[in-house]
mmCIF file of C-alpha atoms in Angstrom:
data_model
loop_
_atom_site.group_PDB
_atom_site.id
_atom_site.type_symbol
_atom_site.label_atom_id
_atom_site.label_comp_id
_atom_site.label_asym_id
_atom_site.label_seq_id
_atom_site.Cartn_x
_atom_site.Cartn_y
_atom_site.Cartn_z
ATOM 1 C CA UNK R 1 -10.458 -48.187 92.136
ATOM 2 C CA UNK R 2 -9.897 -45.280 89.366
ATOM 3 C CA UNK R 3 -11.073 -42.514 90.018
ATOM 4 C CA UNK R 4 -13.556 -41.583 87.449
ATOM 5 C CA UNK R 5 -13.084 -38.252 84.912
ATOM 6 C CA UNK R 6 -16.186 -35.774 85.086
ATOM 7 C CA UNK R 7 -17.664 -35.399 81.288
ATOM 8 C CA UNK R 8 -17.351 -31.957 80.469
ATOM 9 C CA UNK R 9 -20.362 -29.508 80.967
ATOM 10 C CA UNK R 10 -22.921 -27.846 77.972
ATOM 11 C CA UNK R 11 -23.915 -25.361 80.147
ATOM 12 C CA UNK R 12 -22.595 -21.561 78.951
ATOM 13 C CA UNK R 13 -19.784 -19.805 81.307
ATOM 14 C CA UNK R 14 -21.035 -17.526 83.729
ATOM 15 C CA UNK R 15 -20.180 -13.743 83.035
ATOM 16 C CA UNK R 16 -17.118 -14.064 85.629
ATOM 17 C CA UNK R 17 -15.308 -17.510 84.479
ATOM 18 C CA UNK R 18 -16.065 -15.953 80.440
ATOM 19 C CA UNK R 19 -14.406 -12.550 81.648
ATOM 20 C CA UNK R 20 -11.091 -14.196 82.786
ATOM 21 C CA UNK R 21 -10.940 -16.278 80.111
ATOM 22 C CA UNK R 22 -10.717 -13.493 77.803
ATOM 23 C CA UNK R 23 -8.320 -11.903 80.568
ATOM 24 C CA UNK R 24 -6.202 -14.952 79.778
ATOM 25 C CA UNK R 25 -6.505 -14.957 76.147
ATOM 26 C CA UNK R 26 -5.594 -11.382 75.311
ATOM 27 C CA UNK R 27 -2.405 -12.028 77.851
ATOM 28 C CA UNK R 28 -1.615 -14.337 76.174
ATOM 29 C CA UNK R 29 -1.698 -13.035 72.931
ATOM 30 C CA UNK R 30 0.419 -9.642 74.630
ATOM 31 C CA UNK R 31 3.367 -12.308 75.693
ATOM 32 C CA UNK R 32 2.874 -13.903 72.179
ATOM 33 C CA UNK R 33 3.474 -10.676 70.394
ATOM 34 C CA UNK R 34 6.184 -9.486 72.494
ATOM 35 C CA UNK R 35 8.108 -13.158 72.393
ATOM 36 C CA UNK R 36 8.152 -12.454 68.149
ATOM 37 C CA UNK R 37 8.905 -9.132 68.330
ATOM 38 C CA UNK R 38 11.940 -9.732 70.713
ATOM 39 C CA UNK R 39 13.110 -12.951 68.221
ATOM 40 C CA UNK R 40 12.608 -10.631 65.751
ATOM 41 C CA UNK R 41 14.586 -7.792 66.625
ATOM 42 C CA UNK R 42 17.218 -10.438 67.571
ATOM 43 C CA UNK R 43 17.306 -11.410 64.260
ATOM 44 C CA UNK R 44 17.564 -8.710 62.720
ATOM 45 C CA UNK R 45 20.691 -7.547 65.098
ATOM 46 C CA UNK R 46 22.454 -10.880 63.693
ATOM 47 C CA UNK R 47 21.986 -9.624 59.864
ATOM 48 C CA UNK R 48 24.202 -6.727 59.742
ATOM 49 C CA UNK R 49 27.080 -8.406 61.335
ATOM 50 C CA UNK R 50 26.505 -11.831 59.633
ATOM 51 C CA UNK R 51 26.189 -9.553 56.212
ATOM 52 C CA UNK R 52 29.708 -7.964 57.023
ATOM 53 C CA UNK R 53 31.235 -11.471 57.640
ATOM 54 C CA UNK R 54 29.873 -12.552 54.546
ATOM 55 C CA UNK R 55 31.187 -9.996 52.866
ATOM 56 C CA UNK R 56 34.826 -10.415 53.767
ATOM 57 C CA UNK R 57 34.661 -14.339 52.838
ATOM 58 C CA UNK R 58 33.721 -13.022 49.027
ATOM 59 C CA UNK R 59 36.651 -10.404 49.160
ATOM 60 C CA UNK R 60 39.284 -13.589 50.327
ATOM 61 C CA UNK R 61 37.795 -15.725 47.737
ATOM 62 C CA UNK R 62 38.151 -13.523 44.900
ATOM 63 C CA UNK R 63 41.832 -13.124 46.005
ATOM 64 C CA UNK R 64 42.460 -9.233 45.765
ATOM 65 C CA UNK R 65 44.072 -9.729 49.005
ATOM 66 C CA UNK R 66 46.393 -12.066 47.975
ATOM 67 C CA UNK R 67 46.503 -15.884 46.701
ATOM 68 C CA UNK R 68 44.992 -19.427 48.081
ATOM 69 C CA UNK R 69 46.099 -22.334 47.947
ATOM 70 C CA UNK R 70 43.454 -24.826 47.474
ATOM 71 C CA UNK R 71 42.852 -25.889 51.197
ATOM 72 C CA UNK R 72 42.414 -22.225 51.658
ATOM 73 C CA UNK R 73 39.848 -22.274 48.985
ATOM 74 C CA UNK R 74 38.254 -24.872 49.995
ATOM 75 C CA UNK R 75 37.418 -23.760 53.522
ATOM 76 C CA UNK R 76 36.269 -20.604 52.488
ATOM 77 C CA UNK R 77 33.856 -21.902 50.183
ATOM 78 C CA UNK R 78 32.690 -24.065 53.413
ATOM 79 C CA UNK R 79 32.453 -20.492 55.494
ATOM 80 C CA UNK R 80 30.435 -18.627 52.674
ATOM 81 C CA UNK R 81 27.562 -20.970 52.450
ATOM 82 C CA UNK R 82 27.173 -21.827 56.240
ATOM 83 C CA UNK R 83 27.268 -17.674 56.114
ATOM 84 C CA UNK R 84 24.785 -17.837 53.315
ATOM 85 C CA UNK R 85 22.580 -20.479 55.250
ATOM 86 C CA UNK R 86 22.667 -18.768 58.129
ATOM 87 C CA UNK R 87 21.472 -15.465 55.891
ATOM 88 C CA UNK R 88 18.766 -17.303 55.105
ATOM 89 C CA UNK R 89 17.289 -18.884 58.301
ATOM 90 C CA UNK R 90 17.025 -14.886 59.391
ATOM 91 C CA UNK R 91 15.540 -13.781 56.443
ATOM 92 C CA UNK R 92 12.772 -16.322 57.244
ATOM 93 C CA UNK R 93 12.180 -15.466 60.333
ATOM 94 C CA UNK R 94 12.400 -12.047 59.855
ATOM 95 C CA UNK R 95 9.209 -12.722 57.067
ATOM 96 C CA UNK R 96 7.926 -15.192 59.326
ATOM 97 C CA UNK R 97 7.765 -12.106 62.324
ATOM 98 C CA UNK R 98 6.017 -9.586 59.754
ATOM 99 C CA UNK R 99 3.422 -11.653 58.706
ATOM 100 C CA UNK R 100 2.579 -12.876 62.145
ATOM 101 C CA UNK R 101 2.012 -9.257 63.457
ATOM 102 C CA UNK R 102 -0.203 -8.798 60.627
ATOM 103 C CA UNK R 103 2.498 -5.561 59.312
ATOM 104 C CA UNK R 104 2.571 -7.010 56.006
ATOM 105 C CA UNK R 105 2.229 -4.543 53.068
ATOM 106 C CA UNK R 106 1.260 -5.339 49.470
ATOM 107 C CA UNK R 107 2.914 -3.353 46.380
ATOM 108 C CA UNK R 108 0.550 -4.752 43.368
ATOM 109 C CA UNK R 109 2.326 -2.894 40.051
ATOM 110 C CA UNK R 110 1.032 -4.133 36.723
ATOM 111 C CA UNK R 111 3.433 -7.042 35.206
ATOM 112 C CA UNK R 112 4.461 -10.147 33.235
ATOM 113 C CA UNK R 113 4.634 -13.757 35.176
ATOM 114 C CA UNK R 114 6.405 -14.820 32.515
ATOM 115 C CA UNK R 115 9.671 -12.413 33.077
ATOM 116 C CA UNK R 116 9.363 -12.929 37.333
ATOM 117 C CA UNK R 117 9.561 -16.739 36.910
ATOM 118 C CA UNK R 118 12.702 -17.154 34.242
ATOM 119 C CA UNK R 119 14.423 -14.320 36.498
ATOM 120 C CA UNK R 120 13.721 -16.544 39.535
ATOM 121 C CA UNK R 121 14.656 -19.628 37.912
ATOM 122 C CA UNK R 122 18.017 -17.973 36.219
ATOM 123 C CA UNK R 123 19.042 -17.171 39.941
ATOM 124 C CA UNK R 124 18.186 -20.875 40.991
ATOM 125 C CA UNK R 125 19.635 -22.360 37.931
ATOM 126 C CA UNK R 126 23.625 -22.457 39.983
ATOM 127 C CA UNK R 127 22.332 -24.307 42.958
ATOM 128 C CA UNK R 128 20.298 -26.841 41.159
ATOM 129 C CA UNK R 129 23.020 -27.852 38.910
ATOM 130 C CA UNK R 130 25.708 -28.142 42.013
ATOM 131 C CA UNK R 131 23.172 -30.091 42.792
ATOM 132 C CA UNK R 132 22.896 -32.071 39.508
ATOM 133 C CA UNK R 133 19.250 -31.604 39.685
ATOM 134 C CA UNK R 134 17.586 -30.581 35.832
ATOM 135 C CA UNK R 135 15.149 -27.085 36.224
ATOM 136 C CA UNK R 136 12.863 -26.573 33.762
ATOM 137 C CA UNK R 137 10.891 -23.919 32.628
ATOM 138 C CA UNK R 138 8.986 -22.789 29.507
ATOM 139 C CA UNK R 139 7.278 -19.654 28.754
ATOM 140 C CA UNK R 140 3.125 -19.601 28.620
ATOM 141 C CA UNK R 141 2.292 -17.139 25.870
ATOM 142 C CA UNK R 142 -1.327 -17.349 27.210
ATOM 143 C CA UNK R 143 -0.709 -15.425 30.304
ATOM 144 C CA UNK R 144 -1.005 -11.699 30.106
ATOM 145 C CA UNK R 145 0.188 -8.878 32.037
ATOM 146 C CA UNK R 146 -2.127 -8.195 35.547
ATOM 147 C CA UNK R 147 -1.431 -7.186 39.133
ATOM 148 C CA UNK R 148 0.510 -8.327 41.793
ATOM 149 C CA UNK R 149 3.370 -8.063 44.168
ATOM 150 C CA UNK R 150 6.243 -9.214 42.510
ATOM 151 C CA UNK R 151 8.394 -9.126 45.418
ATOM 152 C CA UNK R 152 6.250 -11.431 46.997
ATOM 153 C CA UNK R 153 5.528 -13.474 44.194
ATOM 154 C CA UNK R 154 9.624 -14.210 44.134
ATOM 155 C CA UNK R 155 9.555 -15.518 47.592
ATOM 156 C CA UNK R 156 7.078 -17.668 46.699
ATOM 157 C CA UNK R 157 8.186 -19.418 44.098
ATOM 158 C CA UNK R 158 12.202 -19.036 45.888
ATOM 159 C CA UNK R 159 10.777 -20.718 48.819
ATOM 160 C CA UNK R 160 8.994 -23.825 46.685
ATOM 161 C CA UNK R 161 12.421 -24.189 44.325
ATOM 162 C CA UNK R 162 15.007 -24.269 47.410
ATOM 163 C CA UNK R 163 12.282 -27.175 49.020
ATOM 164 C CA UNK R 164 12.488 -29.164 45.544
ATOM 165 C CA UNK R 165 15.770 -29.085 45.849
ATOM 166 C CA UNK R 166 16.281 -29.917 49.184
ATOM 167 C CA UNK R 167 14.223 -33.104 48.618
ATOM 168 C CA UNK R 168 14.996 -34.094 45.017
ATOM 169 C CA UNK R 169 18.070 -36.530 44.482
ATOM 170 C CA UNK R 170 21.042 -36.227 42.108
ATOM 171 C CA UNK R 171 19.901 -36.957 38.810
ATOM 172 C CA UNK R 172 16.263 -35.818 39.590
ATOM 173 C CA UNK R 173 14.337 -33.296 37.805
ATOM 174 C CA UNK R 174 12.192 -29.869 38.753
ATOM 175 C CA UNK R 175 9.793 -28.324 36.620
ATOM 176 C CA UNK R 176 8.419 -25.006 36.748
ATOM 177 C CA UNK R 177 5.064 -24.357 35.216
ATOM 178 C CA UNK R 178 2.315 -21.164 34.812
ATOM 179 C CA UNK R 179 -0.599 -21.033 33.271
ATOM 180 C CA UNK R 180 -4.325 -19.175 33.373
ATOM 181 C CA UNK R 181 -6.904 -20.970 35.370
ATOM 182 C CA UNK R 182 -10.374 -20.912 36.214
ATOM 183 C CA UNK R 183 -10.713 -20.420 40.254
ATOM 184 C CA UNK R 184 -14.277 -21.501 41.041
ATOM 185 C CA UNK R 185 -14.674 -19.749 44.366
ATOM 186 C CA UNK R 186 -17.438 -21.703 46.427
ATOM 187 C CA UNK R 187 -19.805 -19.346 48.734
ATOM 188 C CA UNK R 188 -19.934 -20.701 52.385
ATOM 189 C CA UNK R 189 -24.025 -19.735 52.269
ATOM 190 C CA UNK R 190 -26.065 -23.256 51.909
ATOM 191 C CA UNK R 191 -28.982 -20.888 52.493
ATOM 192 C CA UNK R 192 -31.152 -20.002 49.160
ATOM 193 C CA UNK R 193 -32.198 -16.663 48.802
ATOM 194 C CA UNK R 194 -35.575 -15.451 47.285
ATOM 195 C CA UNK R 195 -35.244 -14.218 43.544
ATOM 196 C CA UNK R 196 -31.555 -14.599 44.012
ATOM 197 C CA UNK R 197 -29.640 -14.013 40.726
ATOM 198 C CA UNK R 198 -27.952 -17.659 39.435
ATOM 199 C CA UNK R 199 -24.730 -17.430 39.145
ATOM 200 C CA UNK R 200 -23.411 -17.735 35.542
ATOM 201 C CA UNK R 201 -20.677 -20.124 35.151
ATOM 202 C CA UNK R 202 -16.877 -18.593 34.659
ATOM 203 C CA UNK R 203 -15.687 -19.276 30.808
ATOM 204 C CA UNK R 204 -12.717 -16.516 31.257
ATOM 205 C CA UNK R 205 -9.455 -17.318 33.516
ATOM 206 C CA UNK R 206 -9.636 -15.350 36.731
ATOM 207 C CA UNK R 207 -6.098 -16.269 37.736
ATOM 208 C CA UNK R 208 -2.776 -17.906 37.362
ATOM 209 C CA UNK R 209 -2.168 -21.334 38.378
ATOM 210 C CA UNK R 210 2.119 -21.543 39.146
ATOM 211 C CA UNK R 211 3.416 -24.840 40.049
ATOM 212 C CA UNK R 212 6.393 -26.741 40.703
ATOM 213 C CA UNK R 213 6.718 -30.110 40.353
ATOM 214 C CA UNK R 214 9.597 -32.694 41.221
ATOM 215 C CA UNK R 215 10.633 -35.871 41.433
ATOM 216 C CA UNK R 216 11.305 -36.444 45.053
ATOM 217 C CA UNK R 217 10.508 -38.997 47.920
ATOM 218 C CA UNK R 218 6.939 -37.527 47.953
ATOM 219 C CA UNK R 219 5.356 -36.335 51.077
ATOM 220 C CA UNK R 220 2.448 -39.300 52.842
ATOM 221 C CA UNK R 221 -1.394 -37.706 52.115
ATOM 222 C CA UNK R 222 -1.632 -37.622 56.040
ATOM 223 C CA UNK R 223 0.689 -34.458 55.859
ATOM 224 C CA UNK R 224 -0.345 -32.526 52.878
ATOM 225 C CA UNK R 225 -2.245 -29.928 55.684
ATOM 226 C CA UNK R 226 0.310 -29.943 58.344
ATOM 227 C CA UNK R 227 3.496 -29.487 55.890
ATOM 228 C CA UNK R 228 2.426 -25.839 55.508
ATOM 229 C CA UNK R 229 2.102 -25.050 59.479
ATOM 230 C CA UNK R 230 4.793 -22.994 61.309
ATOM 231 C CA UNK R 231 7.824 -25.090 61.870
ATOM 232 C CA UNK R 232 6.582 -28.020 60.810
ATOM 233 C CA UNK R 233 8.934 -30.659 59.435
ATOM 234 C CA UNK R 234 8.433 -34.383 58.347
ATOM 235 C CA UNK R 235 9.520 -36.870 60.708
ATOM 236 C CA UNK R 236 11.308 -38.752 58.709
ATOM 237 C CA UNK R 237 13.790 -35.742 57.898
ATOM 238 C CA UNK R 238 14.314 -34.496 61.198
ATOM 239 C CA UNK R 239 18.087 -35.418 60.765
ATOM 240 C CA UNK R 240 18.412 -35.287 57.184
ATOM 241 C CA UNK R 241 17.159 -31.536 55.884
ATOM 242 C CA UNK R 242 18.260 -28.413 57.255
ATOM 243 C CA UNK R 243 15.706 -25.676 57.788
ATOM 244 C CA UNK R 244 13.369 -24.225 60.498
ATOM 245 C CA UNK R 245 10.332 -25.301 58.867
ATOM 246 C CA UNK R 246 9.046 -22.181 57.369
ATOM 247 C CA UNK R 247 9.563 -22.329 54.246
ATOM 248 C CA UNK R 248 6.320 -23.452 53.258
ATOM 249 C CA UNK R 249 4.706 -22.100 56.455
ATOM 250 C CA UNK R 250 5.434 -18.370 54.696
ATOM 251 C CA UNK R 251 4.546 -19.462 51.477
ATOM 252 C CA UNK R 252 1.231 -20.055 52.795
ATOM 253 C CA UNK R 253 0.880 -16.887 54.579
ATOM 254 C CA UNK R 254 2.169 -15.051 51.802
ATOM 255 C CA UNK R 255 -0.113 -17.166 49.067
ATOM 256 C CA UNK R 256 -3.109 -16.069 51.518
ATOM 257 C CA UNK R 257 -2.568 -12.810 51.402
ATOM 258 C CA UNK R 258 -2.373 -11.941 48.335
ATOM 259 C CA UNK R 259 -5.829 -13.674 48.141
ATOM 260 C CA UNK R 260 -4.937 -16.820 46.436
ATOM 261 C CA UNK R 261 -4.737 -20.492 47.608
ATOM 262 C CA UNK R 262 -2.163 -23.327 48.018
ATOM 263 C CA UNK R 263 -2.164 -27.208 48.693
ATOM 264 C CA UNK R 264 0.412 -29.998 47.833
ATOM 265 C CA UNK R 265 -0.028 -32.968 45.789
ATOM 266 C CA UNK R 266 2.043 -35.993 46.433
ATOM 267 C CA UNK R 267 2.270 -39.614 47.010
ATOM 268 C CA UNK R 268 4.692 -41.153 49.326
ATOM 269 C CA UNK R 269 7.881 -42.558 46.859
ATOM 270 C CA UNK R 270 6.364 -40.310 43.873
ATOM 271 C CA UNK R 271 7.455 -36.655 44.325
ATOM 272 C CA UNK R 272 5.625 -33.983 44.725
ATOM 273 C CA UNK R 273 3.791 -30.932 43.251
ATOM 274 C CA UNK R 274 2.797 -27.872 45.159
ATOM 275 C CA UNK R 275 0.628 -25.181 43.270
ATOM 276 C CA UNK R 276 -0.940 -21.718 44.353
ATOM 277 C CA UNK R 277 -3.577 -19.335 42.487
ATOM 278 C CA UNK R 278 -3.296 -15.604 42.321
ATOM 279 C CA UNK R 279 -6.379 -13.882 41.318
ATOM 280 C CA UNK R 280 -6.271 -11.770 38.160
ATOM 281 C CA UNK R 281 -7.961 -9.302 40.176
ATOM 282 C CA UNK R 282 -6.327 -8.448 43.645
ATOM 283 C CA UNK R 283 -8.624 -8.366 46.652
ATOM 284 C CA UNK R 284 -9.466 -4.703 48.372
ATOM 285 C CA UNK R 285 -7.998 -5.810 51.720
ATOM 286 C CA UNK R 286 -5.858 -8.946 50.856
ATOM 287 C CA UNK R 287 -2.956 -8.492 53.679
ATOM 288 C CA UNK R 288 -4.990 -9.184 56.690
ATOM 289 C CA UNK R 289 -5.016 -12.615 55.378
ATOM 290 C CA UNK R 290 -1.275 -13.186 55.697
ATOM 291 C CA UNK R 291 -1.958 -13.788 59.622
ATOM 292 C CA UNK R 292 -2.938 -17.083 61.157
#
């Protein structure tokens, strides 16, 4: 006969089984930070050397040290961007371990979205024509100079461009696009208040909609949430895209706290289009919302 499973109780936890629990919960949360903070420093012991290595593959491929032939050449182009891979996976974890201890730090300096995004796409422009993959990108003359962390607002939009391109055949096509927006925040109170004040309704933009758009496989609706957790990657890629899975994972984090908002639009077979708002106006205490 099976042996039957007891339904879970509805009655509260006594004072004892509630203390350990909360015992357990703040060990585990100790071992948690000191698991990222060892990766982390692991990581960042890798970067100097990797850094040196990389730089001795540029100083044999620009032949000061003497000629290549073209199997020469050819290896050492093979060497600098596993090196330059490898660069990057560290870098990402590295961001990944900042914004999970909550030690992120915000530098807002009045500036123009317009210069950040054809600087970022100038430096992308090489990899997505290897790649024989059109980036475009025109100028919005409506957006005007505001706030933020430009820094952060690079990785952003670095992260979203290398994932286009990962995804987006030969022959496909990425587009780059700002513009202001009107970011109705909702209020989580369903609860009227007496002689409360209505609301008047926004007619100004109160931030900057950035998106980038491609023509790629498309990710299924049943992953638009997930694709933005820590380490997550599609199933059907496992074997074909290289990556941790963070990319998007710190684009979120980083998105959140700078107060703004991401999501993903995207059919299966019809490419994709992920988006995030900045407000015009940065929050007071925006980087506590980097950490999950």
């Amino acid at each position: 006969m099976a042996r039957e499973t007891a339904a879970p109780s509805d009655e509260p936890l006594s004072p004892e089984a509630a203390r350990e629990l909360r015992q357990e919960l703040l060990l585990l949360r100790e071992r948690f930070t000191r698991t990222t903070n060892a990766l982390a420093s692991a990581a960042h012991d890798l970067k100097t050397p990797l850094a040196i290595l990389n730089g001795y593959v540029e100083l044999l491929q620009s032949e000061r040290l003497g000629g290549l032939n073209d199997r020469q050449r050819v290896v050492l182009r093979d060497m600098r961007s596993s090196g330059q891979r490898l660069q990057h996976f560290i870098q990402d974890f590295l961001t990944y371990s900042v914004l999970e201890t909550g030690e992120l730090k915000l530098r807002c300096e009045p500036g123009e979205m317009n210069s950040i995004l054809s600087e970022v796409c100038r430096l992308w422009s090489p990899r997505f024509q290897e790649k024989g993959i059109a980036l475009y990108f025109l100028g919005n003359d409506k957006l005007t100079e505001f706030s933020f962390d430009s820094a952060k607002v690079e990785r952003v939009i670095s992260n979203l461009l290398e994932n286009a391109a990962k995804f987006t055949p030969s022959g496909g096509t990425v587009w780059l696009h700002a513009e202001p927006y009107l970011w109705e925040r909702r209020g989580t109170s369903a609860v009227a208040v007496p002689n409360e004040r209505r609301r008047r309704p926004l007619t100004i933009p109160n931030a900057v909609k950035i998106s980038v758009a491609d023509t790629g496989p498309g990710i299924p609706a049943e992953y638009h949430i997930e694709v933005f957790d820590d380490f997550f990657r599609l199933p059907h890629s496992e074997e074909q895209v290289e990556g941790m899975g963070l990319g998007l994972a710190i684009v979120r984090r980083l998105v959140n706290a700078m107060g703004g908002k991401v999501w993903v639009e995207s059919e299966a077979g019809a490419g994709c289009k992920f988006s995030f708002l900045l407000p015009l106006k940065a929050p007071v205490n925006p980087a506590d919302k980097g950490k999950s």
